[in-house]
GROMACS .gro file of C-alpha atoms in nm:
model
  373
    1MET     CA    1   8.658  18.165 -16.196
    2GLY     CA    2   8.871  18.449 -16.223
    3PRO     CA    3   8.930  18.693 -15.931
    4MET     CA    4   8.739  18.977 -16.175
    5GLU     CA    5   8.429  18.744 -16.184
    6SER     CA    6   8.451  18.671 -15.825
    7SER     CA    7   8.456  19.008 -15.684
    8SER     CA    8   8.195  19.138 -15.965
    9MET     CA    9   7.944  18.836 -15.789
   10GLN     CA   10   8.063  18.999 -15.435
   11GLN     CA   11   7.969  19.305 -15.542
   12GLY     CA   12   7.629  19.195 -15.666
   13GLY     CA   13   7.581  19.045 -15.394
   14SER     CA   14   7.619  19.296 -15.175
   15ARG     CA   15   7.408  19.535 -15.367
   16LEU     CA   16   7.159  19.308 -15.339
   17ARG     CA   17   7.152  19.257 -14.981
   18TRP     CA   18   7.153  19.621 -14.884
   19SER     CA   19   6.890  19.664 -15.159
   20ALA     CA   20   6.671  19.376 -14.995
   21LEU     CA   21   6.738  19.543 -14.647
   22ALA     CA   22   6.643  19.881 -14.810
   23PHE     CA   23   6.282  19.693 -14.957
   24ALA     CA   24   6.239  19.523 -14.580
   25LEU     CA   25   6.268  19.856 -14.424
   26SER     CA   26   6.010  20.062 -14.619
   27ILE     CA   27   5.742  19.833 -14.575
   28GLY     CA   28   5.803  19.806 -14.222
   29GLY     CA   29   5.807  20.154 -14.227
   30ILE     CA   30   5.484  20.186 -14.392
   31VAL     CA   31   5.371  19.933 -14.164
   32VAL     CA   32   5.446  20.155 -13.880
   33LEU     CA   33   5.273  20.477 -14.020
   34ARG     CA   34   4.953  20.280 -14.070
   35ILE     CA   35   4.931  20.169 -13.714
   36VAL     CA   36   4.998  20.536 -13.666
   37SER     CA   37   4.746  20.660 -13.877
   38GLU     CA   38   4.483  20.410 -13.833
   39GLY     CA   39   4.571  20.265 -13.449
   40VAL     CA   40   4.338  19.954 -13.383
   41PRO     CA   41   4.251  19.843 -13.710
   42PRO     CA   42   3.827  19.747 -13.707
   43TYR     CA   43   3.696  19.438 -13.826
   44GLY     CA   44   3.335  19.272 -13.727
   45THR     CA   45   3.053  19.474 -13.512
   46ASP     CA   46   3.076  19.542 -13.180
   47GLY     CA   47   3.411  19.672 -13.103
   48ALA     CA   48   3.534  19.326 -13.199
   49GLN     CA   49   3.892  19.453 -13.304
   50TYR     CA   50   3.935  19.529 -12.913
   51ILE     CA   51   3.869  19.133 -12.790
   52GLU     CA   52   4.210  19.063 -12.783
   53HIS     CA   53   4.347  19.345 -12.604
   54ILE     CA   54   4.070  19.272 -12.341
   55ALA     CA   55   4.206  18.933 -12.265
   56ARG     CA   56   4.544  19.096 -12.314
   57LEU     CA   57   4.460  19.332 -12.006
   58THR     CA   58   4.300  19.013 -11.832
   59ALA     CA   59   4.655  18.875 -11.862
   60LEU     CA   60   4.803  19.164 -11.744
   61ASP     CA   61   4.582  19.170 -11.444
   62HIS     CA   62   4.659  18.776 -11.349
   63TRP     CA   63   5.031  18.853 -11.378
   64ARG     CA   64   5.003  19.114 -11.117
   65ALA     CA   65   4.811  18.916 -10.876
   66TRP     CA   66   5.058  18.613 -10.942
   67GLU     CA   67   5.239  18.568 -10.630
   68GLY     CA   68   5.528  18.348 -10.783
   69SER     CA   69   5.425  18.011 -10.693
   70ASN     CA   70   5.289  17.873 -10.999
   71LEU     CA   71   5.346  18.024 -11.377
   72TRP     CA   72   5.162  17.759 -11.526
   73ALA     CA   73   4.827  17.850 -11.285
   74ALA     CA   74   4.850  18.214 -11.441
   75LEU     CA   75   4.854  18.104 -11.756
   76VAL     CA   76   4.536  17.893 -11.680
   77ALA     CA   77   4.385  18.139 -11.495
   78ALA     CA   78   4.430  18.395 -11.810
   79ASP     CA   79   4.301  18.126 -12.021
   80GLY     CA   80   3.998  18.230 -12.295
   81SER     CA   81   3.909  18.160 -12.612
   82PHE     CA   82   4.300  18.139 -12.723
   83PRO     CA   83   4.578  18.085 -12.489
   84ALA     CA   84   4.745  18.324 -12.265
   85THR     CA   85   5.070  18.296 -12.350
   86LEU     CA   86   5.075  18.551 -12.647
   87HIS     CA   87   4.990  18.830 -12.376
   88PHE     CA   88   5.244  18.719 -12.152
   89LEU     CA   89   5.499  18.775 -12.437
   90THR     CA   90   5.387  19.124 -12.478
   91LEU     CA   91   5.371  19.212 -12.135
   92PRO     CA   92   5.751  19.297 -12.121
   93PHE     CA   93   5.708  19.544 -12.442
   94GLY     CA   94   5.372  19.681 -12.271
   95ALA     CA   95   5.602  19.748 -11.914
   96LEU     CA   96   5.842  19.978 -12.123
   97PHE     CA   97   5.582  20.165 -12.396
   98GLY     CA   98   5.282  20.103 -12.229
   99HIS     CA   99   4.978  19.867 -12.204
  100SER     CA  100   4.742  20.054 -12.448
  101ALA     CA  101   4.563  19.860 -12.743
  102GLU     CA  102   4.750  20.095 -12.969
  103THR     CA  103   5.132  20.034 -12.834
  104ALA     CA  104   5.049  19.641 -12.841
  105THR     CA  105   4.973  19.657 -13.223
  106PHE     CA  106   5.299  19.711 -13.263
  107THR     CA  107   5.471  19.435 -13.121
  108GLY     CA  108   5.317  19.293 -13.492
  109LEU     CA  109   5.687  19.475 -13.658
  110PHE     CA  110   5.859  19.223 -13.403
  111TRP     CA  111   5.673  18.874 -13.498
  112LEU     CA  112   5.687  18.979 -13.849
  113GLY     CA  113   6.095  19.067 -13.878
  114LEU     CA  114   6.117  18.704 -13.667
  115LEU     CA  115   5.930  18.526 -13.933
  116ALA     CA  116   6.156  18.734 -14.192
  117ALA     CA  117   6.421  18.648 -14.013
  118ALA     CA  118   6.363  18.274 -14.006
  119VAL     CA  119   6.275  18.212 -14.369
  120GLY     CA  120   6.576  18.399 -14.485
  121SER     CA  121   6.753  18.145 -14.280
  122VAL     CA  122   6.622  17.886 -14.404
  123THR     CA  123   6.680  17.987 -14.779
  124ARG     CA  124   7.069  18.055 -14.660
  125GLN     CA  125   7.140  17.759 -14.463
  126LEU     CA  126   7.009  17.538 -14.848
  127SER     CA  127   7.156  17.766 -15.094
  128GLY     CA  128   7.462  17.862 -14.898
  129ARG     CA  129   7.417  18.233 -15.038
  130ALA     CA  130   7.351  18.483 -14.803
  131GLU     CA  131   7.251  18.707 -15.052
  132LEU     CA  132   6.944  18.474 -15.109
  133GLY     CA  133   6.851  18.454 -14.761
  134TRP     CA  134   6.836  18.859 -14.758
  135LEU     CA  135   6.643  18.813 -15.089
  136ALA     CA  136   6.362  18.562 -14.903
  137LEU     CA  137   6.357  18.795 -14.602
  138ALA     CA  138   6.252  19.092 -14.853
  139ALA     CA  139   5.987  18.854 -14.984
  140CYS     CA  140   5.847  18.810 -14.623
  141PHE     CA  141   5.765  19.144 -14.609
  142MET     CA  142   5.661  19.177 -15.014
  143VAL     CA  143   5.337  18.952 -14.907
  144PRO     CA  144   5.050  19.129 -14.811
  145ALA     CA  145   4.931  18.884 -14.582
  146PHE     CA  146   5.208  18.885 -14.343
  147SER     CA  147   5.272  19.293 -14.384
  148GLY     CA  148   4.892  19.311 -14.306
  149MET     CA  149   4.854  19.046 -14.020
  150ALA     CA  150   5.191  19.271 -13.841
  151THR     CA  151   4.900  19.596 -13.828
  152ARG     CA  152   4.683  19.368 -13.608
  153TYR     CA  153   4.751  19.239 -13.252
  154TYR     CA  154   4.636  18.837 -13.287
  155TYR     CA  155   4.747  18.511 -13.268
  156ASP     CA  156   4.856  18.396 -13.630
  157LEU     CA  157   5.134  18.580 -13.683
  158PRO     CA  158   5.301  18.530 -13.380
  159MET     CA  159   5.244  18.173 -13.397
  160LEU     CA  160   5.374  18.137 -13.752
  161ALA     CA  161   5.683  18.330 -13.652
  162MET     CA  162   5.774  18.097 -13.411
  163LEU     CA  163   5.650  17.775 -13.619
  164TRP     CA  164   5.884  17.864 -13.858
  165THR     CA  165   6.190  18.016 -13.612
  166GLY     CA  166   6.158  17.649 -13.522
  167VAL     CA  167   6.185  17.526 -13.852
  168ALA     CA  168   6.532  17.703 -13.913
  169LEU     CA  169   6.663  17.591 -13.555
  170VAL     CA  170   6.602  17.225 -13.695
  171VAL     CA  171   6.801  17.311 -14.023
  172ARG     CA  172   7.056  17.481 -13.878
  173ALA     CA  173   7.104  17.236 -13.570
  174GLN     CA  174   7.200  16.964 -13.873
  175ALA     CA  175   7.542  17.117 -13.913
  176PRO     CA  176   7.851  17.009 -13.709
  177GLY     CA  177   7.866  17.085 -13.340
  178ARG     CA  178   7.518  17.299 -13.356
  179ALA     CA  179   7.301  16.986 -13.271
  180PRO     CA  180   7.227  17.147 -12.907
  181LEU     CA  181   7.049  17.388 -13.117
  182GLY     CA  182   6.747  17.160 -13.157
  183VAL     CA  183   6.636  17.233 -12.785
  184ALA     CA  184   6.584  17.584 -12.913
  185ALA     CA  185   6.378  17.447 -13.196
  186GLY     CA  186   6.181  17.218 -12.972
  187VAL     CA  187   6.093  17.543 -12.729
  188CYS     CA  188   5.976  17.779 -13.026
  189PHE     CA  189   5.736  17.457 -13.149
  190LEU     CA  190   5.627  17.440 -12.788
  191LEU     CA  191   5.564  17.809 -12.762
  192ALA     CA  192   5.371  17.808 -13.075
  193CYS     CA  193   5.101  17.555 -12.969
  194LEU     CA  194   5.062  17.765 -12.679
  195ILE     CA  195   5.002  18.053 -12.850
  196LYS     CA  196   4.721  17.926 -13.065
  197TRP     CA  197   4.654  17.563 -13.078
  198ALA     CA  198   4.613  17.528 -13.473
  199ALA     CA  199   5.002  17.503 -13.455
  200ILE     CA  200   5.010  17.145 -13.285
  201PRO     CA  201   4.946  16.983 -13.629
  202TYR     CA  202   5.088  17.246 -13.811
  203GLY     CA  203   5.411  17.195 -13.605
  204LEU     CA  204   5.407  16.830 -13.684
  205LEU     CA  205   5.390  16.881 -14.091
  206LEU     CA  206   5.669  17.137 -14.067
  207GLY     CA  207   5.858  16.992 -13.829
  208PHE     CA  208   5.917  16.675 -14.010
  209GLY     CA  209   5.967  16.818 -14.344
  210ALA     CA  210   6.239  17.028 -14.170
  211LEU     CA  211   6.412  16.741 -14.066
  212LEU     CA  212   6.431  16.644 -14.456
  213LEU     CA  213   6.611  16.948 -14.521
  214SER     CA  214   6.977  16.932 -14.587
  215PRO     CA  215   7.167  17.273 -14.518
  216VAL     CA  216   7.474  17.341 -14.706
  217GLY     CA  217   7.805  17.156 -14.550
  218ALA     CA  218   7.673  16.949 -14.340
  219THR     CA  219   7.811  16.576 -14.412
  220PRO     CA  220   7.625  16.267 -14.435
  221THR     CA  221   7.788  16.162 -14.098
  222HIS     CA  222   7.684  16.516 -13.855
  223ARG     CA  223   7.347  16.507 -14.026
  224HIS     CA  224   7.293  16.153 -13.942
  225ARG     CA  225   7.370  16.249 -13.585
  226GLY     CA  226   7.172  16.547 -13.620
  227LEU     CA  227   6.860  16.364 -13.700
  228LEU     CA  228   6.893  16.115 -13.441
  229ALA     CA  229   6.909  16.386 -13.189
  230LEU     CA  230   6.636  16.637 -13.375
  231GLY     CA  231   6.396  16.327 -13.402
  232LEU     CA  232   6.244  16.380 -13.056
  233VAL     CA  233   6.238  16.766 -13.094
  234VAL     CA  234   5.875  16.780 -13.255
  235PRO     CA  235   5.706  16.505 -13.108
  236VAL     CA  236   5.826  16.633 -12.762
  237ALA     CA  237   5.678  16.988 -12.797
  238VAL     CA  238   5.374  16.871 -12.957
  239GLY     CA  239   5.322  16.612 -12.652
  240LEU     CA  240   5.398  16.860 -12.391
  241SER     CA  241   5.119  17.083 -12.584
  242LEU     CA  242   4.857  16.779 -12.582
  243TYR     CA  243   4.920  16.728 -12.249
  244PHE     CA  244   4.884  17.097 -12.153
  245GLY     CA  245   4.590  17.177 -12.359
  246ALA     CA  246   4.426  16.824 -12.365
  247VAL     CA  247   4.503  16.663 -11.978
  248GLN     CA  248   4.507  16.984 -11.808
  249GLY     CA  249   4.158  17.042 -11.971
  250ILE     CA  250   4.210  17.425 -12.075
  251SER     CA  251   3.902  17.561 -12.182
  252SER     CA  252   4.096  17.737 -12.529
  253PHE     CA  253   4.195  17.396 -12.672
  254GLN     CA  254   3.882  17.274 -12.630
  255HIS     CA  255   3.719  17.554 -12.782
  256GLN     CA  256   3.941  17.519 -13.072
  257ALA     CA  257   3.973  17.145 -13.106
  258HIS     CA  258   3.617  17.123 -13.266
  259ILE     CA  259   3.736  17.223 -13.592
  260THR     CA  260   3.902  16.844 -13.623
  261VAL     CA  261   3.720  16.652 -13.337
  262PRO     CA  262   3.351  16.702 -13.288
  263ALA     CA  263   3.251  16.966 -13.025
  264ALA     CA  264   3.044  16.712 -12.904
  265GLN     CA  265   3.344  16.447 -12.809
  266LEU     CA  266   3.551  16.703 -12.649
  267GLN     CA  267   3.439  16.772 -12.262
  268THR     CA  268   3.648  17.011 -12.065
  269GLY     CA  269   3.817  16.772 -11.776
  270GLN     CA  270   3.843  16.453 -11.951
  271GLN     CA  271   4.197  16.334 -12.058
  272GLY     CA  272   4.270  16.465 -12.403
  273PRO     CA  273   4.014  16.408 -12.663
  274PRO     CA  274   3.818  16.054 -12.582
  275ALA     CA  275   3.924  15.774 -12.790
  276SER     CA  276   3.569  15.763 -12.981
  277GLY     CA  277   3.659  16.094 -13.096
  278ILE     CA  278   3.938  15.966 -13.235
  279LYS     CA  279   3.814  15.656 -13.402
  280LEU     CA  280   3.515  15.858 -13.552
  281LEU     CA  281   3.797  16.124 -13.725
  282LEU     CA  282   3.961  15.829 -13.843
  283SER     CA  283   3.661  15.675 -13.983
  284GLU     CA  284   3.512  15.967 -14.147
  285LEU     CA  285   3.842  16.014 -14.333
  286PRO     CA  286   3.822  15.807 -14.639
  287ALA     CA  287   3.429  15.998 -14.692
  288ARG     CA  288   3.598  16.350 -14.677
  289LEU     CA  289   3.881  16.290 -14.867
  290GLY     CA  290   3.631  16.163 -15.126
  291ALA     CA  291   3.353  16.436 -15.067
  292HIS     CA  292   3.535  16.768 -15.187
  293SER     CA  293   3.347  16.917 -15.510
  294PRO     CA  294   3.559  17.115 -15.771
  295ALA     CA  295   3.444  17.449 -15.578
  296SER     CA  296   3.592  17.307 -15.275
  297LEU     CA  297   3.932  17.189 -15.399
  298ALA     CA  298   3.982  17.509 -15.595
  299PHE     CA  299   3.906  17.713 -15.309
  300TYR     CA  300   4.297  17.749 -15.190
  301PRO     CA  301   4.482  17.822 -15.487
  302LEU     CA  302   4.243  18.054 -15.580
  303ARG     CA  303   4.237  18.252 -15.215
  304LEU     CA  304   4.651  18.167 -15.177
  305VAL     CA  305   4.640  18.406 -15.537
  306THR     CA  306   4.356  18.685 -15.418
  307SER     CA  307   4.354  18.700 -15.046
  308LEU     CA  308   4.717  18.599 -14.912
  309LEU     CA  309   4.959  18.680 -15.207
  310SER     CA  310   4.837  18.909 -15.505
  311LEU     CA  311   4.783  18.844 -15.840
  312PRO     CA  312   5.136  19.008 -15.968
  313LEU     CA  313   5.359  18.806 -15.655
  314ALA     CA  314   5.168  18.479 -15.716
  315VAL     CA  315   5.314  18.516 -16.100
  316LEU     CA  316   5.623  18.595 -15.967
  317LEU     CA  317   5.677  18.351 -15.725
  318GLY     CA  318   5.552  18.058 -15.985
  319PHE     CA  319   5.811  18.142 -16.224
  320LEU     CA  320   6.106  18.154 -15.969
  321SER     CA  321   5.959  17.811 -15.849
  322TRP     CA  322   5.953  17.682 -16.189
  323ARG     CA  323   6.285  17.772 -16.219
  324TRP     CA  324   6.392  17.595 -15.932
  325TRP     CA  325   6.189  17.309 -16.030
  326ARG     CA  326   6.407  17.336 -16.333
  327GLY     CA  327   6.691  17.363 -16.169
  328SER     CA  328   6.822  17.250 -15.826
  329ARG     CA  329   6.545  17.161 -15.637
  330LYS     CA  330   6.725  17.236 -15.310
  331GLY     CA  331   6.515  17.138 -15.050
  332ALA     CA  332   6.260  16.956 -15.276
  333LEU     CA  333   6.215  16.650 -15.028
  334GLY     CA  334   6.154  16.852 -14.717
  335LEU     CA  335   5.950  17.123 -14.875
  336GLY     CA  336   5.750  16.883 -15.061
  337ALA     CA  337   5.701  16.644 -14.746
  338MET     CA  338   5.534  17.035 -14.605
  339LEU     CA  339   5.308  17.037 -14.888
  340VAL     CA  340   5.168  16.714 -14.936
  341GLY     CA  341   5.113  16.685 -14.557
  342TRP     CA  342   4.894  17.004 -14.589
  343VAL     CA  343   4.695  16.916 -14.843
  344VAL     CA  344   4.619  16.564 -14.648
  345PHE     CA  345   4.554  16.724 -14.366
  346HIS     CA  346   4.361  16.955 -14.492
  347LEU     CA  347   4.160  16.749 -14.711
  348GLY     CA  348   4.094  16.474 -14.506
  349VAL     CA  349   4.075  16.606 -14.150
  350VAL     CA  350   3.943  16.959 -14.138
  351PRO     CA  351   3.658  17.028 -14.289
  352VAL     CA  352   3.595  17.393 -14.243
  353LEU     CA  353   3.765  17.631 -14.538
  354ASP     CA  354   3.972  17.921 -14.457
  355ASP     CA  355   4.215  18.082 -14.608
  356ARG     CA  356   4.394  18.160 -14.290
  357PHE     CA  357   4.462  17.821 -14.290
  358LEU     CA  358   4.691  17.869 -14.596
  359ILE     CA  359   4.944  18.080 -14.413
  360PRO     CA  360   5.169  17.829 -14.268
  361LEU     CA  361   5.257  17.708 -14.595
  362VAL     CA  362   5.304  18.052 -14.781
  363PRO     CA  363   5.726  18.074 -14.609
  364ALA     CA  364   5.763  17.741 -14.803
  365PHE     CA  365   5.637  17.914 -15.120
  366VAL     CA  366   5.902  18.232 -15.021
  367VAL     CA  367   6.181  17.977 -14.976
  368VAL     CA  368   6.125  17.768 -15.325
  369ALA     CA  369   6.070  18.132 -15.510
  370ALA     CA  370   6.409  18.255 -15.361
  371LEU     CA  371   6.576  17.960 -15.425
  372GLY     CA  372   6.496  18.003 -15.778
  373PHE     CA  373   6.606  18.336 -15.841
   0.00000   0.00000   0.00000
C-alpha cells in the first residue's frame, strides 16, 4: 500500500469517526430535548411511571439513615420488586443535581453512552479498526429501543450497559498484559445482576460468549493465559449474585425468579431455589422445547424488527450482517455462542414471551453489522 492510499484511508477513517460522533451527539441531544419537554414519560395507569422513583426515594431514605456499619443491610432494607442497587448508584447524581423524578431521568443518557462505548470497544478490538468502533457506537444511538429506554428511569438499560461493559473488558483482558481487567469485568457482571436479577442468565450467556471472542493482537499464548484467568470471572460474579439473591432470601429475587422456576417452588428465606424446583424445570425442558407453535417461534424475529429496531434499520443491519458472513466472519464463534445460548434459554426455559428479552442480544447484532461495514 502506497503513501497516498494510506493517507486516503486515514482521512476516510477520520471523517467516519467525526461523523459517527456527531450523529451520536445529535441523538443524545434529541433524548435530552424529549426529557425536557415531556418530563417523566407516562405508561400504564395510576401513575405507574413513578413506581421506580418512589423506590429511589425510599433508597435515599435508607441511605440517609445508614450508619456505615453494614451496606448490605441497607440494600436489603431498600429492596422491593427490584433490587435497590440502581437507586444507590443514582444517588451521587441526585446529590449534585437534585432528586426529582425529572432529574433522575437524565441518568438514562449516561447508561446509553456507556452501552454505546462498550459496544464500540468490542467492535474495535475484534476489527483492529478504530473507525468501526466509532461506527458501532453511533449505531447504538440509532437503535430506537435504546434511545427510547434512555428517556425513562428503569432497570433494563443500566443492566444492559453493565453487561456489555463486562463483555468489552473480558475481550480487552485477553490482550497481553491486560488480564487484571478481568476483575473489573467480574465487578460489572456482578453489578448488572444486582441491578436486575435477569442479568444472571444473560451474564452467563454473554460472558462465556465473550471468552470465545479473539481480539486483534492477542497471541495464542497470551490469549490462553488470559482465558485461564478469565474463566472464573463470570461464574464467580453469577455465583455471588445467586448467593445475595437466593441464599439471603431477597424478596426481589423471589419476585423475578418465577419466570423460570414456578412461584410455588420459591419460598423467601430458603437456601436458594429448592432442588425440587430445579428438577421440575429440567423435567419440563423437553416439553417446553417441543411445545412452541409457529406463532410463538415467529414472535421474537418479528418483534426484533417492529419493536426494537424498525424495518429500515433491520434491513440495513441484515445487509451488513450478510456482508460480514460472506467476508471476515470475525468473532463468529463468540457472537454465535451468544445467539445459540439465548435461543436455547428462551425456547427451553422461559415460557413468557416478551420483546424486552431480546434487548441483551441486540448489541451483538450491532457488532456484526459494524464488522460487515
